[in-house]
């Protein structure tokens, strides 16, 4: 699986509630930075997604994806994803831009910006 595909699979795993697949996409030292919190560690992040996030009846609607190389971090790509989180009833909850940092072993980090 290439790095862009790993980032796309991240959204599919969350939307499908496939937390084993999500865990497999992330490196053990994974960290997510978002406006309201930082989730440090793969197991902590998966637990949040499975048990603690405010809504699970959502889907990620992706509108743009870009790929770049990380200067100063050989072997790591930055995957930029723009989209919106949509509720099951079709209501758009908010827009986001995610920056995934993906290496050979999987997704190393994710920084989320919300509108």
mmCIF file with all atom_site columns, C-alpha atoms in Angstrom:
data_model
loop_
_atom_site.group_PDB
_atom_site.id
_atom_site.type_symbol
_atom_site.label_atom_id
_atom_site.label_alt_id
_atom_site.label_comp_id
_atom_site.label_asym_id
_atom_site.label_entity_id
_atom_site.label_seq_id
_atom_site.pdbx_PDB_ins_code
_atom_site.Cartn_x
_atom_site.Cartn_y
_atom_site.Cartn_z
_atom_site.occupancy
_atom_site.B_iso_or_equiv
_atom_site.pdbx_formal_charge
_atom_site.auth_seq_id
_atom_site.auth_comp_id
_atom_site.auth_asym_id
_atom_site.auth_atom_id
_atom_site.pdbx_PDB_model_num
ATOM 1   C CA . UNK A 1 1   ? 0.000   0.000  0.000  1.00 0.00 ? 1   UNK A CA 1
ATOM 2   C CA . UNK A 1 2   ? 1.465   3.383  -0.908 1.00 0.00 ? 2   UNK A CA 1
ATOM 3   C CA . UNK A 1 3   ? 1.398   6.320  1.481  1.00 0.00 ? 3   UNK A CA 1
ATOM 4   C CA . UNK A 1 4   ? -1.541  8.095  -0.141 1.00 0.00 ? 4   UNK A CA 1
ATOM 5   C CA . UNK A 1 5   ? -3.533  4.857  -0.009 1.00 0.00 ? 5   UNK A CA 1
ATOM 6   C CA . UNK A 1 6   ? -2.731  4.519  3.709  1.00 0.00 ? 6   UNK A CA 1
ATOM 7   C CA . UNK A 1 7   ? -4.207  7.967  4.376  1.00 0.00 ? 7   UNK A CA 1
ATOM 8   C CA . UNK A 1 8   ? -7.332  7.140  2.347  1.00 0.00 ? 8   UNK A CA 1
ATOM 9   C CA . UNK A 1 9   ? -7.704  3.807  4.169  1.00 0.00 ? 9   UNK A CA 1
ATOM 10  C CA . UNK A 1 10  ? -7.628  5.737  7.475  1.00 0.00 ? 10  UNK A CA 1
ATOM 11  C CA . UNK A 1 11  ? -10.944 7.431  6.625  1.00 0.00 ? 11  UNK A CA 1
ATOM 12  C CA . UNK A 1 12  ? -12.505 4.192  5.383  1.00 0.00 ? 12  UNK A CA 1
ATOM 13  C CA . UNK A 1 13  ? -11.526 2.391  8.608  1.00 0.00 ? 13  UNK A CA 1
ATOM 14  C CA . UNK A 1 14  ? -13.045 5.102  10.809 1.00 0.00 ? 14  UNK A CA 1
ATOM 15  C CA . UNK A 1 15  ? -16.215 5.423  8.734  1.00 0.00 ? 15  UNK A CA 1
ATOM 16  C CA . UNK A 1 16  ? -16.651 1.628  8.682  1.00 0.00 ? 16  UNK A CA 1
ATOM 17  C CA . UNK A 1 17  ? -15.929 1.252  12.410 1.00 0.00 ? 17  UNK A CA 1
ATOM 18  C CA . UNK A 1 18  ? -13.065 -1.122 11.539 1.00 0.00 ? 18  UNK A CA 1
ATOM 19  C CA . UNK A 1 19  ? -10.790 -0.359 14.481 1.00 0.00 ? 19  UNK A CA 1
ATOM 20  C CA . UNK A 1 20  ? -8.471  -3.324 13.897 1.00 0.00 ? 20  UNK A CA 1
ATOM 21  C CA . UNK A 1 21  ? -7.765  -2.007 10.404 1.00 0.00 ? 21  UNK A CA 1
ATOM 22  C CA . UNK A 1 22  ? -7.301  1.500  11.821 1.00 0.00 ? 22  UNK A CA 1
ATOM 23  C CA . UNK A 1 23  ? -4.788  0.173  14.370 1.00 0.00 ? 23  UNK A CA 1
ATOM 24  C CA . UNK A 1 24  ? -2.866  -1.613 11.595 1.00 0.00 ? 24  UNK A CA 1
ATOM 25  C CA . UNK A 1 25  ? -2.506  1.645  9.618  1.00 0.00 ? 25  UNK A CA 1
ATOM 26  C CA . UNK A 1 26  ? -0.870  3.521  12.515 1.00 0.00 ? 26  UNK A CA 1
ATOM 27  C CA . UNK A 1 27  ? 2.637   3.180  13.941 1.00 0.00 ? 27  UNK A CA 1
ATOM 28  C CA . UNK A 1 28  ? 2.836   2.507  17.694 1.00 0.00 ? 28  UNK A CA 1
ATOM 29  C CA . UNK A 1 29  ? 4.092   6.043  18.408 1.00 0.00 ? 29  UNK A CA 1
ATOM 30  C CA . UNK A 1 30  ? 1.281   7.679  16.408 1.00 0.00 ? 30  UNK A CA 1
ATOM 31  C CA . UNK A 1 31  ? 0.056   11.063 17.662 1.00 0.00 ? 31  UNK A CA 1
ATOM 32  C CA . UNK A 1 32  ? -2.866  13.223 16.588 1.00 0.00 ? 32  UNK A CA 1
ATOM 33  C CA . UNK A 1 33  ? -2.872  16.963 17.197 1.00 0.00 ? 33  UNK A CA 1
ATOM 34  C CA . UNK A 1 34  ? -6.254  18.660 16.886 1.00 0.00 ? 34  UNK A CA 1
ATOM 35  C CA . UNK A 1 35  ? -7.668  21.972 18.095 1.00 0.00 ? 35  UNK A CA 1
ATOM 36  C CA . UNK A 1 36  ? -9.279  20.526 21.225 1.00 0.00 ? 36  UNK A CA 1
ATOM 37  C CA . UNK A 1 37  ? -6.750  17.865 22.296 1.00 0.00 ? 37  UNK A CA 1
ATOM 38  C CA . UNK A 1 38  ? -3.714  15.757 21.522 1.00 0.00 ? 38  UNK A CA 1
ATOM 39  C CA . UNK A 1 39  ? -4.068  11.982 21.421 1.00 0.00 ? 39  UNK A CA 1
ATOM 40  C CA . UNK A 1 40  ? -0.685  10.373 22.044 1.00 0.00 ? 40  UNK A CA 1
ATOM 41  C CA . UNK A 1 41  ? -0.133  6.753  21.047 1.00 0.00 ? 41  UNK A CA 1
ATOM 42  C CA . UNK A 1 42  ? -1.831  4.356  18.663 1.00 0.00 ? 42  UNK A CA 1
ATOM 43  C CA . UNK A 1 43  ? -3.840  2.533  21.352 1.00 0.00 ? 43  UNK A CA 1
ATOM 44  C CA . UNK A 1 44  ? -5.044  5.791  22.926 1.00 0.00 ? 44  UNK A CA 1
ATOM 45  C CA . UNK A 1 45  ? -6.171  7.114  19.538 1.00 0.00 ? 45  UNK A CA 1
ATOM 46  C CA . UNK A 1 46  ? -7.992  3.895  18.568 1.00 0.00 ? 46  UNK A CA 1
ATOM 47  C CA . UNK A 1 47  ? -9.720  3.786  21.988 1.00 0.00 ? 47  UNK A CA 1
ATOM 48  C CA . UNK A 1 48  ? -10.887 7.379  21.510 1.00 0.00 ? 48  UNK A CA 1
ATOM 49  C CA . UNK A 1 49  ? -12.265 6.620  18.050 1.00 0.00 ? 49  UNK A CA 1
ATOM 50  C CA . UNK A 1 50  ? -13.961 3.426  19.205 1.00 0.00 ? 50  UNK A CA 1
ATOM 51  C CA . UNK A 1 51  ? -15.337 4.519  22.602 1.00 0.00 ? 51  UNK A CA 1
ATOM 52  C CA . UNK A 1 52  ? -15.072 8.252  23.254 1.00 0.00 ? 52  UNK A CA 1
ATOM 53  C CA . UNK A 1 53  ? -15.674 10.374 20.192 1.00 0.00 ? 53  UNK A CA 1
ATOM 54  C CA . UNK A 1 54  ? -18.870 12.406 20.351 1.00 0.00 ? 54  UNK A CA 1
ATOM 55  C CA . UNK A 1 55  ? -20.448 10.917 17.211 1.00 0.00 ? 55  UNK A CA 1
ATOM 56  C CA . UNK A 1 56  ? -19.913 7.703  15.316 1.00 0.00 ? 56  UNK A CA 1
ATOM 57  C CA . UNK A 1 57  ? -22.781 8.150  12.836 1.00 0.00 ? 57  UNK A CA 1
ATOM 58  C CA . UNK A 1 58  ? -20.583 10.145 10.477 1.00 0.00 ? 58  UNK A CA 1
ATOM 59  C CA . UNK A 1 59  ? -18.664 9.857  7.238  1.00 0.00 ? 59  UNK A CA 1
ATOM 60  C CA . UNK A 1 60  ? -15.683 11.746 5.915  1.00 0.00 ? 60  UNK A CA 1
ATOM 61  C CA . UNK A 1 61  ? -16.400 13.402 2.567  1.00 0.00 ? 61  UNK A CA 1
ATOM 62  C CA . UNK A 1 62  ? -13.035 14.113 0.956  1.00 0.00 ? 62  UNK A CA 1
ATOM 63  C CA . UNK A 1 63  ? -12.775 16.969 -1.526 1.00 0.00 ? 63  UNK A CA 1
ATOM 64  C CA . UNK A 1 64  ? -9.028  17.316 -2.171 1.00 0.00 ? 64  UNK A CA 1
ATOM 65  C CA . UNK A 1 65  ? -5.897  15.246 -1.585 1.00 0.00 ? 65  UNK A CA 1
ATOM 66  C CA . UNK A 1 66  ? -2.281  16.291 -2.080 1.00 0.00 ? 66  UNK A CA 1
ATOM 67  C CA . UNK A 1 67  ? 1.025   14.520 -1.538 1.00 0.00 ? 67  UNK A CA 1
ATOM 68  C CA . UNK A 1 68  ? 4.365   16.085 -0.684 1.00 0.00 ? 68  UNK A CA 1
ATOM 69  C CA . UNK A 1 69  ? 7.754   15.009 0.610  1.00 0.00 ? 69  UNK A CA 1
ATOM 70  C CA . UNK A 1 70  ? 8.848   16.076 4.064  1.00 0.00 ? 70  UNK A CA 1
ATOM 71  C CA . UNK A 1 71  ? 12.001  18.184 4.005  1.00 0.00 ? 71  UNK A CA 1
ATOM 72  C CA . UNK A 1 72  ? 14.353  17.003 6.701  1.00 0.00 ? 72  UNK A CA 1
ATOM 73  C CA . UNK A 1 73  ? 12.440  13.757 7.233  1.00 0.00 ? 73  UNK A CA 1
ATOM 74  C CA . UNK A 1 74  ? 13.679  11.287 4.616  1.00 0.00 ? 74  UNK A CA 1
ATOM 75  C CA . UNK A 1 75  ? 11.239  8.493  3.897  1.00 0.00 ? 75  UNK A CA 1
ATOM 76  C CA . UNK A 1 76  ? 8.219   10.446 5.159  1.00 0.00 ? 76  UNK A CA 1
ATOM 77  C CA . UNK A 1 77  ? 5.474   11.902 3.001  1.00 0.00 ? 77  UNK A CA 1
ATOM 78  C CA . UNK A 1 78  ? 2.930   14.533 3.932  1.00 0.00 ? 78  UNK A CA 1
ATOM 79  C CA . UNK A 1 79  ? -0.576  13.704 2.739  1.00 0.00 ? 79  UNK A CA 1
ATOM 80  C CA . UNK A 1 80  ? -2.897  16.726 2.798  1.00 0.00 ? 80  UNK A CA 1
ATOM 81  C CA . UNK A 1 81  ? -6.625  15.973 2.876  1.00 0.00 ? 81  UNK A CA 1
ATOM 82  C CA . UNK A 1 82  ? -9.435  18.520 2.729  1.00 0.00 ? 82  UNK A CA 1
ATOM 83  C CA . UNK A 1 83  ? -12.990 17.502 3.441  1.00 0.00 ? 83  UNK A CA 1
ATOM 84  C CA . UNK A 1 84  ? -15.993 17.710 5.674  1.00 0.00 ? 84  UNK A CA 1
ATOM 85  C CA . UNK A 1 85  ? -17.505 15.494 8.313  1.00 0.00 ? 85  UNK A CA 1
ATOM 86  C CA . UNK A 1 86  ? -21.078 14.591 7.442  1.00 0.00 ? 86  UNK A CA 1
ATOM 87  C CA . UNK A 1 87  ? -23.725 13.163 9.790  1.00 0.00 ? 87  UNK A CA 1
ATOM 88  C CA . UNK A 1 88  ? -25.837 10.170 8.768  1.00 0.00 ? 88  UNK A CA 1
ATOM 89  C CA . UNK A 1 89  ? -28.768 12.521 8.051  1.00 0.00 ? 89  UNK A CA 1
ATOM 90  C CA . UNK A 1 90  ? -26.675 14.369 5.435  1.00 0.00 ? 90  UNK A CA 1
ATOM 91  C CA . UNK A 1 91  ? -25.885 17.412 7.572  1.00 0.00 ? 91  UNK A CA 1
ATOM 92  C CA . UNK A 1 92  ? -22.350 18.737 7.222  1.00 0.00 ? 92  UNK A CA 1
ATOM 93  C CA . UNK A 1 93  ? -20.948 19.086 10.745 1.00 0.00 ? 93  UNK A CA 1
ATOM 94  C CA . UNK A 1 94  ? -17.684 20.899 9.936  1.00 0.00 ? 94  UNK A CA 1
ATOM 95  C CA . UNK A 1 95  ? -14.893 21.230 7.424  1.00 0.00 ? 95  UNK A CA 1
ATOM 96  C CA . UNK A 1 96  ? -11.372 19.986 8.063  1.00 0.00 ? 96  UNK A CA 1
ATOM 97  C CA . UNK A 1 97  ? -7.886  19.786 6.668  1.00 0.00 ? 97  UNK A CA 1
ATOM 98  C CA . UNK A 1 98  ? -5.785  16.851 7.838  1.00 0.00 ? 98  UNK A CA 1
ATOM 99  C CA . UNK A 1 99  ? -2.049  16.552 7.407  1.00 0.00 ? 99  UNK A CA 1
ATOM 100 C CA . UNK A 1 100 ? -0.925  12.921 7.662  1.00 0.00 ? 100 UNK A CA 1
ATOM 101 C CA . UNK A 1 101 ? 2.762   12.174 8.007  1.00 0.00 ? 101 UNK A CA 1
ATOM 102 C CA . UNK A 1 102 ? 3.261   8.713  6.579  1.00 0.00 ? 102 UNK A CA 1
ATOM 103 C CA . UNK A 1 103 ? 6.437   6.621  6.533  1.00 0.00 ? 103 UNK A CA 1
ATOM 104 C CA . UNK A 1 104 ? 7.230   3.116  5.387  1.00 0.00 ? 104 UNK A CA 1
ATOM 105 C CA . UNK A 1 105 ? 5.789   1.602  8.598  1.00 0.00 ? 105 UNK A CA 1
ATOM 106 C CA . UNK A 1 106 ? 2.500   3.505  8.453  1.00 0.00 ? 106 UNK A CA 1
ATOM 107 C CA . UNK A 1 107 ? 0.866   6.736  9.581  1.00 0.00 ? 107 UNK A CA 1
ATOM 108 C CA . UNK A 1 108 ? 3.164   8.424  12.082 1.00 0.00 ? 108 UNK A CA 1
ATOM 109 C CA . UNK A 1 109 ? 1.134   11.504 12.926 1.00 0.00 ? 109 UNK A CA 1
ATOM 110 C CA . UNK A 1 110 ? -1.931  13.472 12.023 1.00 0.00 ? 110 UNK A CA 1
ATOM 111 C CA . UNK A 1 111 ? -2.581  17.159 12.510 1.00 0.00 ? 111 UNK A CA 1
ATOM 112 C CA . UNK A 1 112 ? -6.219  18.157 12.121 1.00 0.00 ? 112 UNK A CA 1
ATOM 113 C CA . UNK A 1 113 ? -7.404  21.705 11.411 1.00 0.00 ? 113 UNK A CA 1
ATOM 114 C CA . UNK A 1 114 ? -11.133 22.417 11.597 1.00 0.00 ? 114 UNK A CA 1
ATOM 115 C CA . UNK A 1 115 ? -13.280 25.225 10.250 1.00 0.00 ? 115 UNK A CA 1
#
